[in-house]
PDB file of C-alpha atoms in Angstrom:
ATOM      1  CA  UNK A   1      10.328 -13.244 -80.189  1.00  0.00           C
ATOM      2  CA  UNK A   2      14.277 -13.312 -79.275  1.00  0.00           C
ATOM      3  CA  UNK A   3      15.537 -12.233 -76.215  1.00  0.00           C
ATOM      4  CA  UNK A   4      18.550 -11.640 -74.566  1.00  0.00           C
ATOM      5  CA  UNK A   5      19.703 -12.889 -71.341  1.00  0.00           C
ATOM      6  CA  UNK A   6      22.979 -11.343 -69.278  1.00  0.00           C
ATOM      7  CA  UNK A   7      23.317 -13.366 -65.983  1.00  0.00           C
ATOM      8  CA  UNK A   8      25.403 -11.916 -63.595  1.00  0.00           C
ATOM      9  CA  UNK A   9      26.740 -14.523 -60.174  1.00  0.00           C
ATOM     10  CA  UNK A  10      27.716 -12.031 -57.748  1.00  0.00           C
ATOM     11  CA  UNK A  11      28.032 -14.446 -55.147  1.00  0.00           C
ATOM     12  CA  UNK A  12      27.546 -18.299 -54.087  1.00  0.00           C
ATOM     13  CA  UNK A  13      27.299 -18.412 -58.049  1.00  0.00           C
ATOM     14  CA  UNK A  14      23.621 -17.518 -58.109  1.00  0.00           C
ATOM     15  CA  UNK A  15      22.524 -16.403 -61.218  1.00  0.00           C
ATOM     16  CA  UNK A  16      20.509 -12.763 -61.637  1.00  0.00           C
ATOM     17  CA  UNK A  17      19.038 -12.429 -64.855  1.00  0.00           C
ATOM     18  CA  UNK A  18      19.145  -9.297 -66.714  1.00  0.00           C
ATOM     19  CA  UNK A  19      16.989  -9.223 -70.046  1.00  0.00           C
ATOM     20  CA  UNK A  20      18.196  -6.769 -73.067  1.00  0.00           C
ATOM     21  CA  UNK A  21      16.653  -6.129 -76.385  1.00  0.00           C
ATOM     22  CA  UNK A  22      18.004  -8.092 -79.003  1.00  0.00           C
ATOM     23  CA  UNK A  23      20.903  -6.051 -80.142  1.00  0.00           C
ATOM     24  CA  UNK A  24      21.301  -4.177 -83.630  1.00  0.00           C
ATOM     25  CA  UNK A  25      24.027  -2.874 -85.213  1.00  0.00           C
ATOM     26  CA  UNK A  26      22.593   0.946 -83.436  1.00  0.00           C
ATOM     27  CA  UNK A  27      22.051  -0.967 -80.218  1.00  0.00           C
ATOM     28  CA  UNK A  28      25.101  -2.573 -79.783  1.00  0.00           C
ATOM     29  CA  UNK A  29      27.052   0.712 -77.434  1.00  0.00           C
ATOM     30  CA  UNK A  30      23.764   0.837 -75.273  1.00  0.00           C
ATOM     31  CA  UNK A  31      23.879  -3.489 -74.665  1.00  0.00           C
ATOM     32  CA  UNK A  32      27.964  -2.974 -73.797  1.00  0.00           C
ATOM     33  CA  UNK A  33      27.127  -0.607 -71.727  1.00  0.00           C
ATOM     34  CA  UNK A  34      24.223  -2.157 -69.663  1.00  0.00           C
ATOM     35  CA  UNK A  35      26.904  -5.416 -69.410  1.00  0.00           C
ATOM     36  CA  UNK A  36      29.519  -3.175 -68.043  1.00  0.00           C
ATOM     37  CA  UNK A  37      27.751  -1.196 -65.671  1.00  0.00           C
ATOM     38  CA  UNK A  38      25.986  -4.584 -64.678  1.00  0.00           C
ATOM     39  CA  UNK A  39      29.509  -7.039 -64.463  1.00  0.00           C
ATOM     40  CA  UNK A  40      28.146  -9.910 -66.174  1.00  0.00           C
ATOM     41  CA  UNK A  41      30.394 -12.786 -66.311  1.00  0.00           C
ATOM     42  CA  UNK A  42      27.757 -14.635 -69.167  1.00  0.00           C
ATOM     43  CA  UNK A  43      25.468 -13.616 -71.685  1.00  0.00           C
ATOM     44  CA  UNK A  44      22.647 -16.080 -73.158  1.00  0.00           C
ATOM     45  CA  UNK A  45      21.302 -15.419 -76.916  1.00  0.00           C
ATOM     46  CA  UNK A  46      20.190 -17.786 -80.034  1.00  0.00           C
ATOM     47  CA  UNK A  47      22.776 -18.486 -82.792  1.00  0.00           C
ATOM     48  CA  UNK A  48      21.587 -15.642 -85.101  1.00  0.00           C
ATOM     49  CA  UNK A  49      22.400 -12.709 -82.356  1.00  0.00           C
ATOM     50  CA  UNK A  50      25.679 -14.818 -81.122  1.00  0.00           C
ATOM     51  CA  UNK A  51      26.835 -14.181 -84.784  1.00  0.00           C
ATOM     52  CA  UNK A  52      25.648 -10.540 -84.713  1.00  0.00           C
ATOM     53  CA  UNK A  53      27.708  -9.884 -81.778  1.00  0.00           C
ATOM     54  CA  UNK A  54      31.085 -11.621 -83.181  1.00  0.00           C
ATOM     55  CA  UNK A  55      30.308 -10.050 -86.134  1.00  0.00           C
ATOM     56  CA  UNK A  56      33.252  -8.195 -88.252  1.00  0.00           C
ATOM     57  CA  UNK A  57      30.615  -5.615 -89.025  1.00  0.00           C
ATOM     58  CA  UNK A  58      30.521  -4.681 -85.845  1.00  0.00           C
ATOM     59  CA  UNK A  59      34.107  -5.355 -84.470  1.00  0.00           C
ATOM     60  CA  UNK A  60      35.294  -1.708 -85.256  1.00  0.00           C
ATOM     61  CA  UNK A  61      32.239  -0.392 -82.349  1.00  0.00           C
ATOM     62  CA  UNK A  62      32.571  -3.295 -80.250  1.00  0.00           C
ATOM     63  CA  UNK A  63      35.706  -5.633 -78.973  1.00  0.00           C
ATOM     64  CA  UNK A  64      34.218  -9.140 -80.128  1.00  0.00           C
ATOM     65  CA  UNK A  65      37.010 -10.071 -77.588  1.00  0.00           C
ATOM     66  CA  UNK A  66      35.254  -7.977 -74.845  1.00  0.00           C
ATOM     67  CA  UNK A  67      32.237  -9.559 -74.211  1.00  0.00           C
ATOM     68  CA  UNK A  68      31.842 -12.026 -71.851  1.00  0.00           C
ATOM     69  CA  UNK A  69      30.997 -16.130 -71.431  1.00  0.00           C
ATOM     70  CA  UNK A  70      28.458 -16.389 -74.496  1.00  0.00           C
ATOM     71  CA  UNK A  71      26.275 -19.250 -74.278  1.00  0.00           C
ATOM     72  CA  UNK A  72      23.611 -20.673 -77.007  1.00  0.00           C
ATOM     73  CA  UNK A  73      20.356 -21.822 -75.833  1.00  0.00           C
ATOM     74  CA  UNK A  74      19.707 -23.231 -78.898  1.00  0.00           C
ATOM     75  CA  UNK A  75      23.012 -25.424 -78.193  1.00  0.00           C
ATOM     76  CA  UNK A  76      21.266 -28.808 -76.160  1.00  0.00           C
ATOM     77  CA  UNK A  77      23.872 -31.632 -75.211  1.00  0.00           C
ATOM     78  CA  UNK A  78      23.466 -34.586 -76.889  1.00  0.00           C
ATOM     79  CA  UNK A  79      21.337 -37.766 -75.764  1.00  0.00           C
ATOM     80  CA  UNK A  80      24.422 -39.415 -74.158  1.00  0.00           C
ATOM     81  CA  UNK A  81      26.067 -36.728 -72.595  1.00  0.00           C
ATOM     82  CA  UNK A  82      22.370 -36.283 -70.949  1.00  0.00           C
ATOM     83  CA  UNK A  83      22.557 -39.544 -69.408  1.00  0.00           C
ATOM     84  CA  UNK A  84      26.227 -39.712 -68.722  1.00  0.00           C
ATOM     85  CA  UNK A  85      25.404 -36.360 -66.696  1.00  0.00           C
ATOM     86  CA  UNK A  86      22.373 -37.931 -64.908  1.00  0.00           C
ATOM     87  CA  UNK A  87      24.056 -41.147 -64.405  1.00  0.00           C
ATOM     88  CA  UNK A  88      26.998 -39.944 -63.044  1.00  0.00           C
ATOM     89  CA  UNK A  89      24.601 -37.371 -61.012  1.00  0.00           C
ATOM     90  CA  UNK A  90      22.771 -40.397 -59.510  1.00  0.00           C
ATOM     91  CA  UNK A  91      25.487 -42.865 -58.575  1.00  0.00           C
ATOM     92  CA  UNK A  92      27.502 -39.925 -56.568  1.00  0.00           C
ATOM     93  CA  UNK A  93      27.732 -40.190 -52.956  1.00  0.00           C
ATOM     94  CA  UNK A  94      28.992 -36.634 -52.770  1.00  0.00           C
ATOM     95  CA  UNK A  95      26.992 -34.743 -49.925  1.00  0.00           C
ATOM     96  CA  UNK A  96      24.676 -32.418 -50.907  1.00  0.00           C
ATOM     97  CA  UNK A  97      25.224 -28.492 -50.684  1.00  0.00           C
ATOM     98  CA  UNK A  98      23.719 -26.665 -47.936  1.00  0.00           C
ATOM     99  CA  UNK A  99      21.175 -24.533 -49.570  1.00  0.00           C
ATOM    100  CA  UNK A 100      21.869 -20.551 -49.351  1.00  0.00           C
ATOM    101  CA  UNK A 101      19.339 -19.047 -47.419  1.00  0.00           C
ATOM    102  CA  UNK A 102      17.101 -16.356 -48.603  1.00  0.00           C
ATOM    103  CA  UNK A 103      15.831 -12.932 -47.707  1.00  0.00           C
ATOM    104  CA  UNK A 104      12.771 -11.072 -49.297  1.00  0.00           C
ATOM    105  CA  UNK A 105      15.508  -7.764 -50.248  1.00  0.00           C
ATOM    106  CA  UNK A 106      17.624 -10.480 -51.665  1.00  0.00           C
ATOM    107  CA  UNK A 107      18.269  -9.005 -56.038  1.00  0.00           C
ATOM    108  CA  UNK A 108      15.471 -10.607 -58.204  1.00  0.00           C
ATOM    109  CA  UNK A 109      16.655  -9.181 -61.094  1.00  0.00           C
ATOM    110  CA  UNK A 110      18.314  -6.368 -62.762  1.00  0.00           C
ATOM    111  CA  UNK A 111      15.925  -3.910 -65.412  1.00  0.00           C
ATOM    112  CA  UNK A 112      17.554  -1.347 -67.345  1.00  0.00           C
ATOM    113  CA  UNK A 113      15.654   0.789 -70.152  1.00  0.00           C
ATOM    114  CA  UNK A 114      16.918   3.815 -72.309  1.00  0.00           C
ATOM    115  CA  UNK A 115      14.414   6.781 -71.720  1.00  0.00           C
ATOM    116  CA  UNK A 116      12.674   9.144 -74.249  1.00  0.00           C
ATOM    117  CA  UNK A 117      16.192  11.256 -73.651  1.00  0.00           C
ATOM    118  CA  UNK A 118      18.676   8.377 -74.922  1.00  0.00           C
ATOM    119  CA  UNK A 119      20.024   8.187 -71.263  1.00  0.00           C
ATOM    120  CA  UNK A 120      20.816   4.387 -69.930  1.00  0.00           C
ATOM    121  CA  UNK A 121      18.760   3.874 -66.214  1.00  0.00           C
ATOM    122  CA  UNK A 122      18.872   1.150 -64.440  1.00  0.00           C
ATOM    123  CA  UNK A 123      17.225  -0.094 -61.118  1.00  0.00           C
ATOM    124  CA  UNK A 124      17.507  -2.973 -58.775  1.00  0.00           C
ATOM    125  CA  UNK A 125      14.298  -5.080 -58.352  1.00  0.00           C
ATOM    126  CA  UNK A 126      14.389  -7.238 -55.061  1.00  0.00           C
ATOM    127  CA  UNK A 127      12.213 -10.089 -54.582  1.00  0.00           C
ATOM    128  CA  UNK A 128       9.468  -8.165 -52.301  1.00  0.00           C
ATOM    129  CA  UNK A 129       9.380  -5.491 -54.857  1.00  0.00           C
ATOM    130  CA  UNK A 130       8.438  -7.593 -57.452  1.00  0.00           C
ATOM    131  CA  UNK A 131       5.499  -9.638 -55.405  1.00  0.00           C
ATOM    132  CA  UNK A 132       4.646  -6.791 -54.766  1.00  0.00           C
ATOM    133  CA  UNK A 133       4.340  -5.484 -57.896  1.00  0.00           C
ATOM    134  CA  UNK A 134       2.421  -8.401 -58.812  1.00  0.00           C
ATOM    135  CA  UNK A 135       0.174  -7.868 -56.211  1.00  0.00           C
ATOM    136  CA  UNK A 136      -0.751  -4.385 -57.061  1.00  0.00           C
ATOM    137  CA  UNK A 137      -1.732  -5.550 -60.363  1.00  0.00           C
ATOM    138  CA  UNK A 138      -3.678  -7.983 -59.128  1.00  0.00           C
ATOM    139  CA  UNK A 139      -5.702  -6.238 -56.843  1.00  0.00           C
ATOM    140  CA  UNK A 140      -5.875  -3.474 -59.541  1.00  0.00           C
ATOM    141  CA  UNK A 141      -7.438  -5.512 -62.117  1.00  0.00           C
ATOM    142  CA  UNK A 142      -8.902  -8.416 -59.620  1.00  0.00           C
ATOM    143  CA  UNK A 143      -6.480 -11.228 -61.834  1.00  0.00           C
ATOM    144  CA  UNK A 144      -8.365 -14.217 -60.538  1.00  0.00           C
ATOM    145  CA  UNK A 145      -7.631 -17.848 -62.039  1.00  0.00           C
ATOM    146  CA  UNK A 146     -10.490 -17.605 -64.101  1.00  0.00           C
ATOM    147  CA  UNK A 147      -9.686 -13.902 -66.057  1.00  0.00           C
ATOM    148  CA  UNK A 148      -8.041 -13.563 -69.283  1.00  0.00           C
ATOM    149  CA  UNK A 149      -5.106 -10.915 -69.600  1.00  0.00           C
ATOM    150  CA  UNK A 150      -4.433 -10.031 -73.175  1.00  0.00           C
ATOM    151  CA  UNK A 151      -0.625  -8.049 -73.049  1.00  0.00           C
ATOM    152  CA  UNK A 152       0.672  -6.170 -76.164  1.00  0.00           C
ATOM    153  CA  UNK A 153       3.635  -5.081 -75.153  1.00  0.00           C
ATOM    154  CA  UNK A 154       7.457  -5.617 -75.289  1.00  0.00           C
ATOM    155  CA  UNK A 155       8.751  -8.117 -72.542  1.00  0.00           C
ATOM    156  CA  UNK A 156      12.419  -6.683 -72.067  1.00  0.00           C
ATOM    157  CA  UNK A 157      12.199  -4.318 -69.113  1.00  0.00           C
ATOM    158  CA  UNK A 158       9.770  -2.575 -66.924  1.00  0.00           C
ATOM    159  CA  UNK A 159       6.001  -3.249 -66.917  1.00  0.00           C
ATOM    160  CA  UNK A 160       6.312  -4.786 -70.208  1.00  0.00           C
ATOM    161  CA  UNK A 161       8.503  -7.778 -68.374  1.00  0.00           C
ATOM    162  CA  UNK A 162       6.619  -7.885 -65.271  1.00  0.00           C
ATOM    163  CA  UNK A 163       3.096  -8.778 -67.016  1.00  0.00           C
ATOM    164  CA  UNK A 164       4.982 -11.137 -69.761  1.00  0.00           C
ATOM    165  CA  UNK A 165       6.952 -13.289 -67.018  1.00  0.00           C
ATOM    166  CA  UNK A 166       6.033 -12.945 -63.526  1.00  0.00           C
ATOM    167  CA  UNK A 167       2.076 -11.407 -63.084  1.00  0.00           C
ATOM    168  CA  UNK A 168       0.302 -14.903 -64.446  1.00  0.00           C
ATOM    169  CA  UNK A 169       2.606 -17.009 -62.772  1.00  0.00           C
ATOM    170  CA  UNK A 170       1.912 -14.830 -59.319  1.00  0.00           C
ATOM    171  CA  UNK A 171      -2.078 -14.699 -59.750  1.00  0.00           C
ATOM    172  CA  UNK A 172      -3.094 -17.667 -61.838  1.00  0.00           C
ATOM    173  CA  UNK A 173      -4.778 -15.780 -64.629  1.00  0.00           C
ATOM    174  CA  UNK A 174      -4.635 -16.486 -68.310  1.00  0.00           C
ATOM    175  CA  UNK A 175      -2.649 -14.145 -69.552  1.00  0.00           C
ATOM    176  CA  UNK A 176      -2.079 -14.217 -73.839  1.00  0.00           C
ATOM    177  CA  UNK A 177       0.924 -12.540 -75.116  1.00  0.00           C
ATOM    178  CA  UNK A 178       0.909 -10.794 -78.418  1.00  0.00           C
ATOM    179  CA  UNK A 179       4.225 -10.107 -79.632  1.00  0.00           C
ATOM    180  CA  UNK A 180       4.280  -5.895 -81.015  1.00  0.00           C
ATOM    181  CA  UNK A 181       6.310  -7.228 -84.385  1.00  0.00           C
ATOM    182  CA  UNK A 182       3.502  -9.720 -84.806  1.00  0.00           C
ATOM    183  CA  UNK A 183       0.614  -7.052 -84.511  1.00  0.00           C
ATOM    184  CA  UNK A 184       2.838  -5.117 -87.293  1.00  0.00           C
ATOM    185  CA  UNK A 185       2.036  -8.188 -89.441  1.00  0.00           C
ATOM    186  CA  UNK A 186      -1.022  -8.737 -88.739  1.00  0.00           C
ATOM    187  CA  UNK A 187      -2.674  -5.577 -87.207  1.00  0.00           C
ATOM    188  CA  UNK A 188      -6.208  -7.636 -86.343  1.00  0.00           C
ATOM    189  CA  UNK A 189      -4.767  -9.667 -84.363  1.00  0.00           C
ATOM    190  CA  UNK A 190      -5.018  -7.803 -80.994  1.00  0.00           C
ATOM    191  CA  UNK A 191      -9.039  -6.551 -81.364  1.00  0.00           C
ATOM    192  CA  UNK A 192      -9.318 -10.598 -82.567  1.00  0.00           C
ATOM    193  CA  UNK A 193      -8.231 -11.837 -79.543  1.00  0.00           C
ATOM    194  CA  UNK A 194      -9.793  -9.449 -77.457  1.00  0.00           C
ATOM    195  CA  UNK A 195     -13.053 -10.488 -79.062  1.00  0.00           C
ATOM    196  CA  UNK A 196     -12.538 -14.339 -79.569  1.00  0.00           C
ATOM    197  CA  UNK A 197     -11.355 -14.213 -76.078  1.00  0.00           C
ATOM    198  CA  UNK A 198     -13.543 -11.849 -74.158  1.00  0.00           C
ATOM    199  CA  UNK A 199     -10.516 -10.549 -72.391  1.00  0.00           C
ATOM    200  CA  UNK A 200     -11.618  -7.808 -69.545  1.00  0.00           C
ATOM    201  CA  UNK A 201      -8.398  -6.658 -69.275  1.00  0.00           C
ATOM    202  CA  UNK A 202      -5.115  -5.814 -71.569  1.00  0.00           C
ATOM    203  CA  UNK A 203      -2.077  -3.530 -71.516  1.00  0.00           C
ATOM    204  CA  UNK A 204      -0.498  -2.068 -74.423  1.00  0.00           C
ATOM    205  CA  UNK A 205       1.312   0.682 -76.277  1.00  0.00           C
ATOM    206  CA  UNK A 206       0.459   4.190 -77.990  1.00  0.00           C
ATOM    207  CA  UNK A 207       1.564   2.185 -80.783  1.00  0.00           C
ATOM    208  CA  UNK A 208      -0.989  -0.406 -81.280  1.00  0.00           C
ATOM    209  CA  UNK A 209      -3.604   2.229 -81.156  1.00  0.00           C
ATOM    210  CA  UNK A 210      -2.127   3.901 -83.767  1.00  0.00           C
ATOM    211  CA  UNK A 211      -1.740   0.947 -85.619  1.00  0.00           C
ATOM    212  CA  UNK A 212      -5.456   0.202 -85.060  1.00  0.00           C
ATOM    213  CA  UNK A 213      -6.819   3.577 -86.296  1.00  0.00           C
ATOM    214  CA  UNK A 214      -4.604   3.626 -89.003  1.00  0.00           C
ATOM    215  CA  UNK A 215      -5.653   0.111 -90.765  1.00  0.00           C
ATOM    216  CA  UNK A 216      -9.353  -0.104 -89.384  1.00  0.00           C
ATOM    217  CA  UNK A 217     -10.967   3.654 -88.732  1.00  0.00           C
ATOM    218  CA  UNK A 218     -12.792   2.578 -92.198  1.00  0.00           C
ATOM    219  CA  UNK A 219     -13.524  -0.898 -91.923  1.00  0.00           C
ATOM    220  CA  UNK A 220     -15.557  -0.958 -88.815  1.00  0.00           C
ATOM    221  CA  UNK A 221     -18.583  -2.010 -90.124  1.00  0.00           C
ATOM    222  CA  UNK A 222     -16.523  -4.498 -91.572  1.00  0.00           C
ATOM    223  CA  UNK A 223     -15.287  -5.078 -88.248  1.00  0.00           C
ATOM    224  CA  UNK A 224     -18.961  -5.916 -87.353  1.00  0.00           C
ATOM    225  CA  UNK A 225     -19.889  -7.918 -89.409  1.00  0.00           C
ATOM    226  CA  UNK A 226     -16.437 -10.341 -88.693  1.00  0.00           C
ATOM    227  CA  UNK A 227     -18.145 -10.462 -84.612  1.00  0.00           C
ATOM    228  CA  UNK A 228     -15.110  -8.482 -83.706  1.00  0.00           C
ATOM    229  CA  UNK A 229     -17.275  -7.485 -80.336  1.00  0.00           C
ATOM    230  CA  UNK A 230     -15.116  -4.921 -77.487  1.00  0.00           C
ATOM    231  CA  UNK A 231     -17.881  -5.144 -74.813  1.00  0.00           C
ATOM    232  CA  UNK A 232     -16.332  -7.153 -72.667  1.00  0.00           C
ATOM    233  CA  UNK A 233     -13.419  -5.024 -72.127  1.00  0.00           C
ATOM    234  CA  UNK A 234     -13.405  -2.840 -68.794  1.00  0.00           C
ATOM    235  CA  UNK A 235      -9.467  -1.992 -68.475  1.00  0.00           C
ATOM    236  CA  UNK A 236      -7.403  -0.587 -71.866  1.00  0.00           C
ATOM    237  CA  UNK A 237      -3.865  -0.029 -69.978  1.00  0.00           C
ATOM    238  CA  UNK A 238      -1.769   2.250 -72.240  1.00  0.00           C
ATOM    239  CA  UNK A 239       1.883   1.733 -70.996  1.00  0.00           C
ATOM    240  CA  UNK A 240       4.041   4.703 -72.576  1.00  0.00           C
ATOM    241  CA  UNK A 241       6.663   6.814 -70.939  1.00  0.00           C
ATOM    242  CA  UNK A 242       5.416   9.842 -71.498  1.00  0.00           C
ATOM    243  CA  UNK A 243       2.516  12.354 -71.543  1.00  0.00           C
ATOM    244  CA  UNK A 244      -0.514  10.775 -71.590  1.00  0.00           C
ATOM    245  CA  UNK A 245      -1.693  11.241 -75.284  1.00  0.00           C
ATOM    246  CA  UNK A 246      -5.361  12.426 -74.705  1.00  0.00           C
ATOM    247  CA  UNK A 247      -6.498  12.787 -78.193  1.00  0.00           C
ATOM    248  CA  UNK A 248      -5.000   9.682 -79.469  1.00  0.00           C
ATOM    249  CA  UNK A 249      -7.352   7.630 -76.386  1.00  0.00           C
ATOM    250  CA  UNK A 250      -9.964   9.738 -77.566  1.00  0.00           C
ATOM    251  CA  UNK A 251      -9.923   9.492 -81.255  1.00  0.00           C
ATOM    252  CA  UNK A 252      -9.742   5.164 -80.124  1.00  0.00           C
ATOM    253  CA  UNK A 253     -12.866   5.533 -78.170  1.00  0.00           C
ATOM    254  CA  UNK A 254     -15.022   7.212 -80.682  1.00  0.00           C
ATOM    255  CA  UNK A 255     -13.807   5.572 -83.369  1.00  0.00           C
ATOM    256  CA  UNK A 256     -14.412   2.071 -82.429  1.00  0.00           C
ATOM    257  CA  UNK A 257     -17.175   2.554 -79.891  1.00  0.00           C
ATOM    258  CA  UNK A 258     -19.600   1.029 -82.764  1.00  0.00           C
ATOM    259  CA  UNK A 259     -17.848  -2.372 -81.225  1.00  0.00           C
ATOM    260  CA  UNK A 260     -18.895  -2.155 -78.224  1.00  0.00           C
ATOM    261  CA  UNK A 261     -15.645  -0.061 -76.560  1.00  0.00           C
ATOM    262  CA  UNK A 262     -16.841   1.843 -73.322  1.00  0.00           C
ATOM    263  CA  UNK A 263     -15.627   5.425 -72.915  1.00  0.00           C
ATOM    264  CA  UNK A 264     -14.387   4.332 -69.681  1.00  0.00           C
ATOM    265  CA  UNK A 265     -12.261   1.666 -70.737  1.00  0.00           C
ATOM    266  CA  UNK A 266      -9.226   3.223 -71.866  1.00  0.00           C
ATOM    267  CA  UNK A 267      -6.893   4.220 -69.586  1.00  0.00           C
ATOM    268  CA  UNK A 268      -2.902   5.221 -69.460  1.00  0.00           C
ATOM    269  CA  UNK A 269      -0.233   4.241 -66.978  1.00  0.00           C
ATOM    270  CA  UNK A 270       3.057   6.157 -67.101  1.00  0.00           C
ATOM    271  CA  UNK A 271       6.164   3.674 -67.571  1.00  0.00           C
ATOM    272  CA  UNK A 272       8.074   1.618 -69.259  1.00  0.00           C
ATOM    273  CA  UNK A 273       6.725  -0.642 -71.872  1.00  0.00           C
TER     274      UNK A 273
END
């Protein structure tokens, strides 16, 4: 999965990382935008969405000219240049620069999402909002070391970015990230790995449930006899920024409670995925 990175040094050249959906051609306004309204002096892609963004296809919505500092993270210096660097880094005598000090309301990071009404929000996430963030989750679903987090859900923004990046890091849990364009491939893949896995907790999207009832509402005997076992699962988060969709979490339960699914498993959480 490819995502973009817009760093933004508003001072003491410290780097604030802003992630973005990888752009389409129908994307491209709403990622200008977000850069604008954010003044980002540098923007970090792969090669394929560098060329999408100097693309002539899309020079008559977008100034190729416009956008800022691109840099490739696909683009390593050579061997040499390494060591030159490191060499060069080692022999200096230059003193070393006082480190900037820190403050928990210091910017973490930057998350802006499009609602369900096409308007472009943004919010500022400071350091203690995020641990804390991570925090409530943890308590929430007791993440200790030794649990298993299984998260279907897109990492750019929101609660989608906070369980892909920072949660495991902040608790020590497992946490195994399915990728929503590889569940469109292979749709078993998320009730596998909940089942290989024993997972007690996931997060995910309307969409995956749909997904689910739509390839396997007539295979679950099938199901059963592949082991695919759901017992194990007490928390079903359903991220979505909207209503919650009752029948939809309904028609999931009863549909593959034959696995093992508890009524009280499934869940919703209102924001963004």
């Amino acid at each position: 999965m490819t995502t973009n990175f817009v760093v933004i040094c508003p001072k003491f050249v410290v780097a604030l990382i802003l992630l973005v959906l990888p752009p389409t051609s129908c994307s491209m306004l709403t990622v200008r935008m977000i850069i604008d309204v954010s003044k980002a002096v540098a923007l970090l892609s792969n090669g394929t969405l560098i060329k999408l963004l100097r693309s002539k296809e899309l020079s008559h919505r977008v100034n190729a000219k416009a956008w800022p500092t691109i840099l490739d993270i696909e683009d390593a210096p050579s061997l040499s240049v390494a060591r030159s660097k490191a060499h060069k880094a080692s022999s200096s005598t230059a003193a070393v620069e006082p480190s900037i000090a820190r403050r928990p309301d210091d910017i973490f990071y930057l998350d802006f999402a499009v609602s369900t009404t096409g308007q472009l929000s943004g919010i500022v996430v400071t350091a203690v909002g995020a641990a804390k963030q991570c925090k409530s989750l943890k308590m929430a679903c007791e993440l200790y070391p030794s649990r298993t987090v299984t998260v279907c859900l897109d990492p750019y923004s929101g609660l989608g970015f906070t369980l892909w990046c920072l949660c495991s890091v902040y608790s020590g849990h497992q946490s195994i990230l399915i990728p929503p364009l590889e569940l469109e491939q292979n749709p078993l893949v998320w009730m596998q790995t909940l089942s290989q896995h024993r997972s007690r907790d996931t997060f995910c999207t309307y969409s995956v449930l749909e997904l689910c009832l739509k390839e396997f509402a007539a295979q679950v005997g099938q199901l059963r006899e592949k082991s695919v076992n759901l017992s194990s699962l007490r928390n079903c988060v359903v991220v979505a920024e909207e209503r919650p969709r009752v029948q939809l979490c309904n028609a999931f339960i009863k549909v593959f409670a034959p696995l093992g699914l508890s009524p009280r498993a499934v869940s919703t959480s209102f924001g963004v995925a």
